[in-house]
Coordinates of C-alpha atoms and ligand atoms in Angstrom, one line a residue:
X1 CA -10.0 7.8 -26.3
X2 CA -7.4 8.5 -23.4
X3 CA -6.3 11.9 -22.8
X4 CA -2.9 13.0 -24.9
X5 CA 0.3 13.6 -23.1
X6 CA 2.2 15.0 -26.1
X7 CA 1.6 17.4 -28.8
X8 CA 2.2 14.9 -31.3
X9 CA -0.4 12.7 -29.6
X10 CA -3.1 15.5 -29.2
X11 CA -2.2 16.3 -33.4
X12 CA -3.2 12.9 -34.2
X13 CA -6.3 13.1 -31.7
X14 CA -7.6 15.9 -33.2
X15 CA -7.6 14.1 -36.6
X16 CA -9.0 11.0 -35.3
X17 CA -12.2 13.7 -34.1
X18 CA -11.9 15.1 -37.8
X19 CA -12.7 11.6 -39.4
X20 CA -15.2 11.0 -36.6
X21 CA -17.3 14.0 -37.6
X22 CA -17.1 13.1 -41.3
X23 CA -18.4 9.5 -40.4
X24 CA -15.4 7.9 -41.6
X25 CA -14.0 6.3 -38.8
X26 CA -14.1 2.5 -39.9
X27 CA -13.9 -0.2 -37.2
X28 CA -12.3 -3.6 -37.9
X29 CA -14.8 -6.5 -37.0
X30 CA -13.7 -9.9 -36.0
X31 CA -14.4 -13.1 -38.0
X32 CA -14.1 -16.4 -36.0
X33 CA -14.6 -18.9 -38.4
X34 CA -13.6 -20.1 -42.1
X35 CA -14.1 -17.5 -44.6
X36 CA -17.6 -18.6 -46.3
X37 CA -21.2 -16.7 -47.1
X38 CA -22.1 -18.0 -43.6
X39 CA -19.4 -16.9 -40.4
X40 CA -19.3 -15.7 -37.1
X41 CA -18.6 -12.0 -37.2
X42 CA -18.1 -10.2 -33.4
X43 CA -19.7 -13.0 -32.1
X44 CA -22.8 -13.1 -33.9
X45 CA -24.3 -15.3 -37.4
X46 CA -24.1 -13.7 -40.2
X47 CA -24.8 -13.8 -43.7
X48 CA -21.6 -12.4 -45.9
X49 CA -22.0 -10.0 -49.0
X50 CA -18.9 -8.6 -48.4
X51 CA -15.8 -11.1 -49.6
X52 CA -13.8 -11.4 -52.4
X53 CA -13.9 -14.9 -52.2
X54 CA -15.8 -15.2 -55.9
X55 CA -15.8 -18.8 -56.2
X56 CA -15.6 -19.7 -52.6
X57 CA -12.4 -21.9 -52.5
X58 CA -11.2 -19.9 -49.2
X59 CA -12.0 -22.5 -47.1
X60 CA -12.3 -25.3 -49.7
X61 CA -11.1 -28.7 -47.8
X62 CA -8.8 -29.8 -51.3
X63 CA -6.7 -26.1 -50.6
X64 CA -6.7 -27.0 -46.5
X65 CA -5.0 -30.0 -47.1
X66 CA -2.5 -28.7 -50.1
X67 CA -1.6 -26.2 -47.9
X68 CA -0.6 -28.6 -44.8
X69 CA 1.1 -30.7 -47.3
X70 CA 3.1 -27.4 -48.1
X71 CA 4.2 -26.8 -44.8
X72 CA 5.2 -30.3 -44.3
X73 CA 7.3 -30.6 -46.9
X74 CA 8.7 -27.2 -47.2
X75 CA 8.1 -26.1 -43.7
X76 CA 6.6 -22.4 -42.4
X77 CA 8.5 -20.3 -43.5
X78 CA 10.3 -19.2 -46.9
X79 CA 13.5 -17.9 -44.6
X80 CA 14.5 -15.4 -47.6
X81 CA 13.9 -13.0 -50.6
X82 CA 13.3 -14.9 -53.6
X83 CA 17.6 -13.9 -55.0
X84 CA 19.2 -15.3 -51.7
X85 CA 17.7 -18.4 -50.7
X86 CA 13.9 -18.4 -50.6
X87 CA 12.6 -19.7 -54.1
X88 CA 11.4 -22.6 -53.4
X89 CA 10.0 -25.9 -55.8
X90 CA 6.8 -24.3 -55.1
X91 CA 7.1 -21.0 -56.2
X92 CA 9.2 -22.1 -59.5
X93 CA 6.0 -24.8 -60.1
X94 CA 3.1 -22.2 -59.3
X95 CA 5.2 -19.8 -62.0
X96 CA 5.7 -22.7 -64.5
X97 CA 1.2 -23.4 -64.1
X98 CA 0.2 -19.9 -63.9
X99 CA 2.4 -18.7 -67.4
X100 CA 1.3 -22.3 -68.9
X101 CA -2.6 -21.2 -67.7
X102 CA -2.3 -17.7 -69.3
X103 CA 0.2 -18.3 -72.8
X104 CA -2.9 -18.5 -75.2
X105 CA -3.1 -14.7 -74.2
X106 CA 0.8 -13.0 -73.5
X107 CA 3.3 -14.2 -75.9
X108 CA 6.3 -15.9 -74.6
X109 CA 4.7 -15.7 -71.7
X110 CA 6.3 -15.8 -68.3
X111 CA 4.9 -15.8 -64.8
X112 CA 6.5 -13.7 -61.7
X113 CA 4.8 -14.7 -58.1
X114 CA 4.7 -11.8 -55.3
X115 CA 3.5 -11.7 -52.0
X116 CA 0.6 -9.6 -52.3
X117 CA -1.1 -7.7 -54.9
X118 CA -0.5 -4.2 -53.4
X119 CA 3.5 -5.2 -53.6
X120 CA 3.3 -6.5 -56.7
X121 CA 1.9 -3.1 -58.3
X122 CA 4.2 -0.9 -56.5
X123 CA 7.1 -3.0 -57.9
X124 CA 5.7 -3.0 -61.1
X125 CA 5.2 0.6 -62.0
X126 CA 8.1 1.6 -60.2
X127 CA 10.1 -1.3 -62.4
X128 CA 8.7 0.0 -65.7
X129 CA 8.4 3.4 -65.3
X130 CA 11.8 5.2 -64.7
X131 CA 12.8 8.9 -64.9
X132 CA 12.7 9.0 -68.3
X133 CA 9.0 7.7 -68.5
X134 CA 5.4 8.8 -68.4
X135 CA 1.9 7.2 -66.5
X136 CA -0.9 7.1 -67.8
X137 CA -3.8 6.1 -64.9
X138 CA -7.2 5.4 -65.4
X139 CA -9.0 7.7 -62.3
X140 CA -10.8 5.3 -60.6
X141 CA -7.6 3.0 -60.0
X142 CA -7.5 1.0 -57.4
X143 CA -4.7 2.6 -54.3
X144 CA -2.2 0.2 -55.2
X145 CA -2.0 1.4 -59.0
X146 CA -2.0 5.2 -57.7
X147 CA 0.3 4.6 -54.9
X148 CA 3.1 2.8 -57.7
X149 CA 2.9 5.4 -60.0
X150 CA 3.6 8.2 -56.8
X151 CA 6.6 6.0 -56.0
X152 CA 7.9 5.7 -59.6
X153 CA 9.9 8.7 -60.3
X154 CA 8.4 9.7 -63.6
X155 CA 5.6 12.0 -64.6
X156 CA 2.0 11.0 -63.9
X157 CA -1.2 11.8 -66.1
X158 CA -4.6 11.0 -64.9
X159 CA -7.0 9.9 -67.5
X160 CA -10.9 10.5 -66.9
X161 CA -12.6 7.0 -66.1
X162 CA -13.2 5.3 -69.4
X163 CA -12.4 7.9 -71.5
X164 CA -10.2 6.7 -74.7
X165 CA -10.5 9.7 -76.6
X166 CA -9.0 12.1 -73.7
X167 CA -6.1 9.4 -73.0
X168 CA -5.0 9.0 -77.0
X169 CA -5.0 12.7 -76.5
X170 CA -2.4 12.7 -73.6
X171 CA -0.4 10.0 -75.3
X172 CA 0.3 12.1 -78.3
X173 CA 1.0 14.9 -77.1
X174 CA 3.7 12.7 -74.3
X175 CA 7.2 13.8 -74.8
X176 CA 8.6 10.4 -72.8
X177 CA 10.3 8.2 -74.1
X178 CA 8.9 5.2 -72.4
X179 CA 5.1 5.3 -71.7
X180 CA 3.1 3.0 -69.6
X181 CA -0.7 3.3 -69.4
X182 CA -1.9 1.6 -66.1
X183 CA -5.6 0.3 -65.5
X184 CA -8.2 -2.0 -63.5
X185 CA -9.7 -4.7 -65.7
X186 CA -13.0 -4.8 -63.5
X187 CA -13.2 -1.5 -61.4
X188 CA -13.1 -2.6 -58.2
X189 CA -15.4 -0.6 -56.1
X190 CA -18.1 -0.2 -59.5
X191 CA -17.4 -3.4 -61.1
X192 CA -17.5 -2.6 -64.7
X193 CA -15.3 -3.3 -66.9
X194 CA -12.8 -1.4 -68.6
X195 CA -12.8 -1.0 -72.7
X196 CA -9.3 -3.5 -72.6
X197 CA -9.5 -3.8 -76.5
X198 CA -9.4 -0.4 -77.4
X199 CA -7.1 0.4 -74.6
X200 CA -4.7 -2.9 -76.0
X201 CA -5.2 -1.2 -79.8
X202 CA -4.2 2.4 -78.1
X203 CA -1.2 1.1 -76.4
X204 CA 0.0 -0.5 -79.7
X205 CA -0.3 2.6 -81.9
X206 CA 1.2 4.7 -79.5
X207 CA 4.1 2.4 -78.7
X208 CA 3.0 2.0 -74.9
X209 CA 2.8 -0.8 -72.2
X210 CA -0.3 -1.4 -70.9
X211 CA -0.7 -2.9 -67.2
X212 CA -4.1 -4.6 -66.3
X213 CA -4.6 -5.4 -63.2
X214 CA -7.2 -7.9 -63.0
X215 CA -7.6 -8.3 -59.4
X216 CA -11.5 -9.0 -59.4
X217 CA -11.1 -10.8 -63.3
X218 CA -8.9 -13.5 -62.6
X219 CA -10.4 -17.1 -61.9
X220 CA -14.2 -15.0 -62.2
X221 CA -14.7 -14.0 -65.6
X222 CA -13.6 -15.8 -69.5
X223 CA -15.2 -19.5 -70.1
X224 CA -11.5 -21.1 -68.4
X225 CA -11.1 -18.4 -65.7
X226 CA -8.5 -16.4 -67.4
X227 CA -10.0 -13.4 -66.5
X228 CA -10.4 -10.5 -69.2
X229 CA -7.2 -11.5 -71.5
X230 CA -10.2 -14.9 -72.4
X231 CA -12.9 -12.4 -71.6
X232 CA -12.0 -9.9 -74.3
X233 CA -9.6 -12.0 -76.2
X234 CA -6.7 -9.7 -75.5
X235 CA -3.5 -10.7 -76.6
X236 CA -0.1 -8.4 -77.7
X237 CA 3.7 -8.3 -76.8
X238 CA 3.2 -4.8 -74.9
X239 CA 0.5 -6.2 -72.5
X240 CA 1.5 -6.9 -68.7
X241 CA -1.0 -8.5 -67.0
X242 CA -1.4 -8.8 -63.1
X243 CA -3.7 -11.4 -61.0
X244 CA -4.4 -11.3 -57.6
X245 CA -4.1 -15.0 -55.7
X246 CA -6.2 -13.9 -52.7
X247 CA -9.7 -13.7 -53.9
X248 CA -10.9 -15.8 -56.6
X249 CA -7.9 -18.4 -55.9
X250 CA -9.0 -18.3 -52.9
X251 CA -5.6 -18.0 -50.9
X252 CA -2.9 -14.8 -51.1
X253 CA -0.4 -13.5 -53.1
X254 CA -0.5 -12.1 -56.6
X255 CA 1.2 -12.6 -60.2
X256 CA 2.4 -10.4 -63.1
X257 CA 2.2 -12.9 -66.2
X258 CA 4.6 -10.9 -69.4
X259 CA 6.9 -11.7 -71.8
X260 CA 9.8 -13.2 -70.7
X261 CA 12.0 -10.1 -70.9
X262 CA 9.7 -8.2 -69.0
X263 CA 10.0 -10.5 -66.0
X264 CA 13.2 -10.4 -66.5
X265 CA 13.6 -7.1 -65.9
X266 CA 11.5 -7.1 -62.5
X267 CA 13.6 -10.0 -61.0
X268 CA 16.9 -8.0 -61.6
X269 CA 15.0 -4.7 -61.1
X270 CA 11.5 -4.6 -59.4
X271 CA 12.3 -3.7 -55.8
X272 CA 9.4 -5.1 -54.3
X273 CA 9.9 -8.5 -55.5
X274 CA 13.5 -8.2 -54.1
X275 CA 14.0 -6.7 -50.8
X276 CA 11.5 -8.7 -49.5
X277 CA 11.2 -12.4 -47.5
X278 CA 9.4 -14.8 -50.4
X279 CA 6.2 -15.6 -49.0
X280 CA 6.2 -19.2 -47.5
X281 CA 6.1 -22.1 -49.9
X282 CA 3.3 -23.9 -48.8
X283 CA 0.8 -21.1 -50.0
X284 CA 2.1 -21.2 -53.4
X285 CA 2.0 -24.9 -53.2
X286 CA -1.5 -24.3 -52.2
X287 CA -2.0 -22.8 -55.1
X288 CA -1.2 -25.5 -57.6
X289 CA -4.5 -26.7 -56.4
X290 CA -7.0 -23.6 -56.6
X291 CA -5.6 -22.9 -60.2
X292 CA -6.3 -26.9 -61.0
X293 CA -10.0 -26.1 -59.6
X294 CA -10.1 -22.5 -61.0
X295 CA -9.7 -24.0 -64.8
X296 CA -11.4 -27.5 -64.6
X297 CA -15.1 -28.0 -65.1
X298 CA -16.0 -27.5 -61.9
X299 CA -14.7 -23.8 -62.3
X300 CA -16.7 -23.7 -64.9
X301 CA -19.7 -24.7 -63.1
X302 CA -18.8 -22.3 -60.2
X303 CA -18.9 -19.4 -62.8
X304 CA -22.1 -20.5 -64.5
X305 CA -23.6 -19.8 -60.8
X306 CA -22.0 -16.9 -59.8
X307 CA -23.4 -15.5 -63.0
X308 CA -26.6 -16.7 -62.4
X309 CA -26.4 -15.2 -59.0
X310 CA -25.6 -12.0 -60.4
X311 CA -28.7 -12.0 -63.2
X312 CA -30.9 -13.1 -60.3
X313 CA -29.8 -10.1 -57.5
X314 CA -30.3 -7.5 -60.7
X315 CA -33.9 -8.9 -61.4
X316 CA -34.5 -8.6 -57.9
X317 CA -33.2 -5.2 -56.8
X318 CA -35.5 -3.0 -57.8
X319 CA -34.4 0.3 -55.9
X320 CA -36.5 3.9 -56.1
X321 CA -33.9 6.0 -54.7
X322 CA -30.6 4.3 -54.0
X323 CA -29.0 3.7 -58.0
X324 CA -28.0 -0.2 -58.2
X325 CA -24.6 0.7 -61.0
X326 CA -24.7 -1.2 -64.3
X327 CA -22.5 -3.8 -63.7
X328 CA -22.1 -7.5 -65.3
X329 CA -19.1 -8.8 -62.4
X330 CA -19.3 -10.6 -58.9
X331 CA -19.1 -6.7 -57.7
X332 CA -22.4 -4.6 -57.4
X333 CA -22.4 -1.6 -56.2
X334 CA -25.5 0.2 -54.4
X335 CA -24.9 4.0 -54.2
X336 CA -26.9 5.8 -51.6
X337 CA -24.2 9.0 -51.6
X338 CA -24.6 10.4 -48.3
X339 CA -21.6 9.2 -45.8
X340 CA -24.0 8.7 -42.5
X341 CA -26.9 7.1 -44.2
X342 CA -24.5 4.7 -46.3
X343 CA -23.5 3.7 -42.6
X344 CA -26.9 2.8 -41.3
X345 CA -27.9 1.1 -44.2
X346 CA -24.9 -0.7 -43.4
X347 CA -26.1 -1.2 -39.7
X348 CA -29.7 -1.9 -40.6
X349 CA -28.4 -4.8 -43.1
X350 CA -26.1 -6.3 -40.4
X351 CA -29.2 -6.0 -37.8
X352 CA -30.8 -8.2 -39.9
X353 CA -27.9 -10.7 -40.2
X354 CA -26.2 -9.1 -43.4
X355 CA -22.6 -8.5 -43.3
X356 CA -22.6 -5.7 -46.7
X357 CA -19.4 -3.4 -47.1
X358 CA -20.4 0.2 -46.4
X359 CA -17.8 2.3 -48.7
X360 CA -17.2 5.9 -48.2
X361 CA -14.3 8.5 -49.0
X362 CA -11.3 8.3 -50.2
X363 CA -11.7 4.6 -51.2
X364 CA -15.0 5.8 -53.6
X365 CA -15.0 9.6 -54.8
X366 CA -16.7 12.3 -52.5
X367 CA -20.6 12.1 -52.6
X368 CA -20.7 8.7 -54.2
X369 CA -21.1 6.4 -50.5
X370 CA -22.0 3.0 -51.8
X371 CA -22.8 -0.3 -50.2
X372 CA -20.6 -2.9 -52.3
X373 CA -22.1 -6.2 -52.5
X374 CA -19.9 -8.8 -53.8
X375 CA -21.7 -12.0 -54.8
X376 CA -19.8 -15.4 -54.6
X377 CA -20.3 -18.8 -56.1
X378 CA -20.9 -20.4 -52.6
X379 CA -24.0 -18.2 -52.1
X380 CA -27.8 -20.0 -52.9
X381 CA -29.8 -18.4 -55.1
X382 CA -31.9 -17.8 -51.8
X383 CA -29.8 -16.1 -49.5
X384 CA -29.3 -13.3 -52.8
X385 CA -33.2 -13.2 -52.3
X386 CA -32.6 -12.8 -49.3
X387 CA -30.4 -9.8 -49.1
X388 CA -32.7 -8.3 -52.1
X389 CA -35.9 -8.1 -49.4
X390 CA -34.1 -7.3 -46.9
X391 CA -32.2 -3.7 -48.9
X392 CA -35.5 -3.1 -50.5
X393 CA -37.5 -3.3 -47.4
X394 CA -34.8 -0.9 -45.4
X395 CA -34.8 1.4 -48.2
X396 CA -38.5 1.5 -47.6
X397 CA -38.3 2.7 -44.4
X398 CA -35.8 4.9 -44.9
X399 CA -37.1 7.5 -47.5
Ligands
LIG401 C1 -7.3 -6.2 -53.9 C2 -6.6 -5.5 -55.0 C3 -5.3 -5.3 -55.1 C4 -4.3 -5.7 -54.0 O1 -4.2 -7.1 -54.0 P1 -3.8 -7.8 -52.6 O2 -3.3 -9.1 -53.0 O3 -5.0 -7.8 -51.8 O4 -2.7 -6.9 -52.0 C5 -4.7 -4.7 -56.2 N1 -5.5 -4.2 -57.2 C6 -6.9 -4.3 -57.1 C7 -7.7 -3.7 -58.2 C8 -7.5 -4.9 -56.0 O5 -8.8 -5.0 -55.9

């Protein structure tokens, strides 16, 4: 690092040294081809446990060419927010599919495309939950959930992780007059699954909304791909569900899927849907095509693997002191606790050609440094065998 020339400089600096000592300086690595189990990362092969992409459409040649076809018929760029002049045919028909897709599950259902899934919380909460309101979030929620209920202006509970008996409390005694209870469907750095029935059965007696953000659900989990509202069977008036577009789908963006009077509400209300340029048209239209693929039988088939996949790296992992989480989703969590040595685990694996996110503090609580592995429906049953040698054979060395 260069040398400061201003106080303000040197603050940040000293910071920077701060993080550095903790080990939690994070470094950005370059990926030079499509987004697949197998890519060029700095340069070098490697073998990718890492991605969101669950089903592996990132790259899929059918979502290429949909997306080309978007930009040449509505060009690059939306030119817009979504109330002046950029709503194009393509967001309207990717709304019209994804509410169609869903209205076994939300009644009267209605579909409202954003930009990203971070956005689309943050507009959300702050939508919903006004002065006169209270929060109620689950506390391992991912930043995006946390960060929209600090921006809303109402008053914010924190419920322990799982615990319905703590949060029924908190919703009794709540004086607010509108309540919304904010969760992860599939925790995204443990990758269980939250108890959605009892929470939707909560939520109803106590006259609250429930928002499930199913960032790591949607396209992965439920027979069709309708992620835990077909997983659980959830259905009722008072749930809001949001999907993320840029990891199962395969492509970007995110959707809140309500009834209609919710949505409603956030067009004319949710200021992150409406001080901001609609995202360009050809990604929705893009999208037509992953949700086609996402609920036909070759979704299915996808999932059938993935799960396999999962069942098979489980079987395999047999770890003596590094704890492998219960977990049934795509996302399967290695904790090894200690900041440095979660790193060079994380080193060790990519010497060997495996690309494995190292996660430490403030993304995972203190003391809990994990290596997430995220399978994906384009891996082989081999290259998960692969991995499993290679972590139980560095784990090996290492105690
Ligand atoms: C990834 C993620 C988001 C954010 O979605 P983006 O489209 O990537 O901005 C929101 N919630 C959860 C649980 C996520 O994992």
């Amino acid at each position: 690092m260069s040398s400061a020339s201003s106080p303000l400089l040197e603050g940040l600096q000293q910071k920077l040294h701060e993080l550095d000592a903790q080990h939690l300086i994070r470094q950005r690595r370059i990926v030079s081809t499509p987004h697949a189990p197998s890519m060029t990362v700095d340069g070098r092969a490697m073998l990718a446990f890492c991605s969101n992409d669950y089903l592996g459409l990132a790259a899929d040649p059918r979502i290429i060419e949909a997306l080309q076809q978007g930009a040449a018929i509505y060009g690059a760029g939306s030119g817009a927010s979504h109330l002046i002049s950029g709503h194009s045919a393509a967001h309207a028909a990717l709304e019209d599919k994804l509410a169609q897709f869903l209205s076994p599950f939300v009644p009267s259902v209605r579909a409202l495309y954003f930009s990203t899934g971070y956005m689309a919380n943050l507009a959300l909460i702050s939508a919903l939950a006004g002065k006169d309101a209270e929060i109620f979030s689950e506390a391992l929620n991912h930043a995006s959930l946390i960060d929209g209920a600090r921006l809303a202006r109402a008053k914010l509970s924190v419920y322990p992780h799982r615990d319905l008996q703590a949060l029924d409390e908190q919703l009794t005694q709540s004086r607010a007059k509108d309540k919304l209870v904010i969760t992860d469907a599939v925790f995204s750095m443990d990758g269980d699954i939250a108890p959605l029935r009892e929470l939707v059965a909560l939520c109803e007696r106590h006259g609250a909304w429930l928002l499930v953000d199913d960032a790591h659900g949607f396209g992965v989990i439920g027979d069709d791909g309708r992620g835990v509202l077909e997983h659980l069977a959830l259905s009722s008036p008072q749930l809001i569900y949001m999907g993320t577009l840029g990891k199962a789908a395969g492509v970007a963006g995110a959707f809140v899927a309500a009834h209609e009077t919710v949505i409603e509400w956030l067009v004319q209300r949710a200021r992150g849907y409406i001080y901001t340029t609609a995202a360009p048209p050809a990604v929705a239209h893009a999208l037509l095509t992953s949700i086609d693929i996402i609920g036909s039988e070759e979704g299915r088939q996808r999932r059938a693997h993935l799960k396999h996949l999962i069942a098979r790296l489980r079987e395999r992992l047999n770890l003596k002191h590094w704890q492998l989480l219960p977990s049934d989703t795509a996302i399967q969590p290695v904790i090894i606790a200690d900041n440095a040595a979660t790193i060079a685990t994380g080193q060790a694996l990519m010497a060997q050609g495996f690309w494995v996110g190292a996660i430490r503090p403030p993304t995972v609580p203190a003391g809990t440094a994990r290596l997430r592995i995220t399978l994906s429906a384009a891996h082989s049953t081999e290259q998960v065998d692969q991995l499993a040698a290679a972590l139980l054979s560095i784990e090996a060395t290492t105690r």
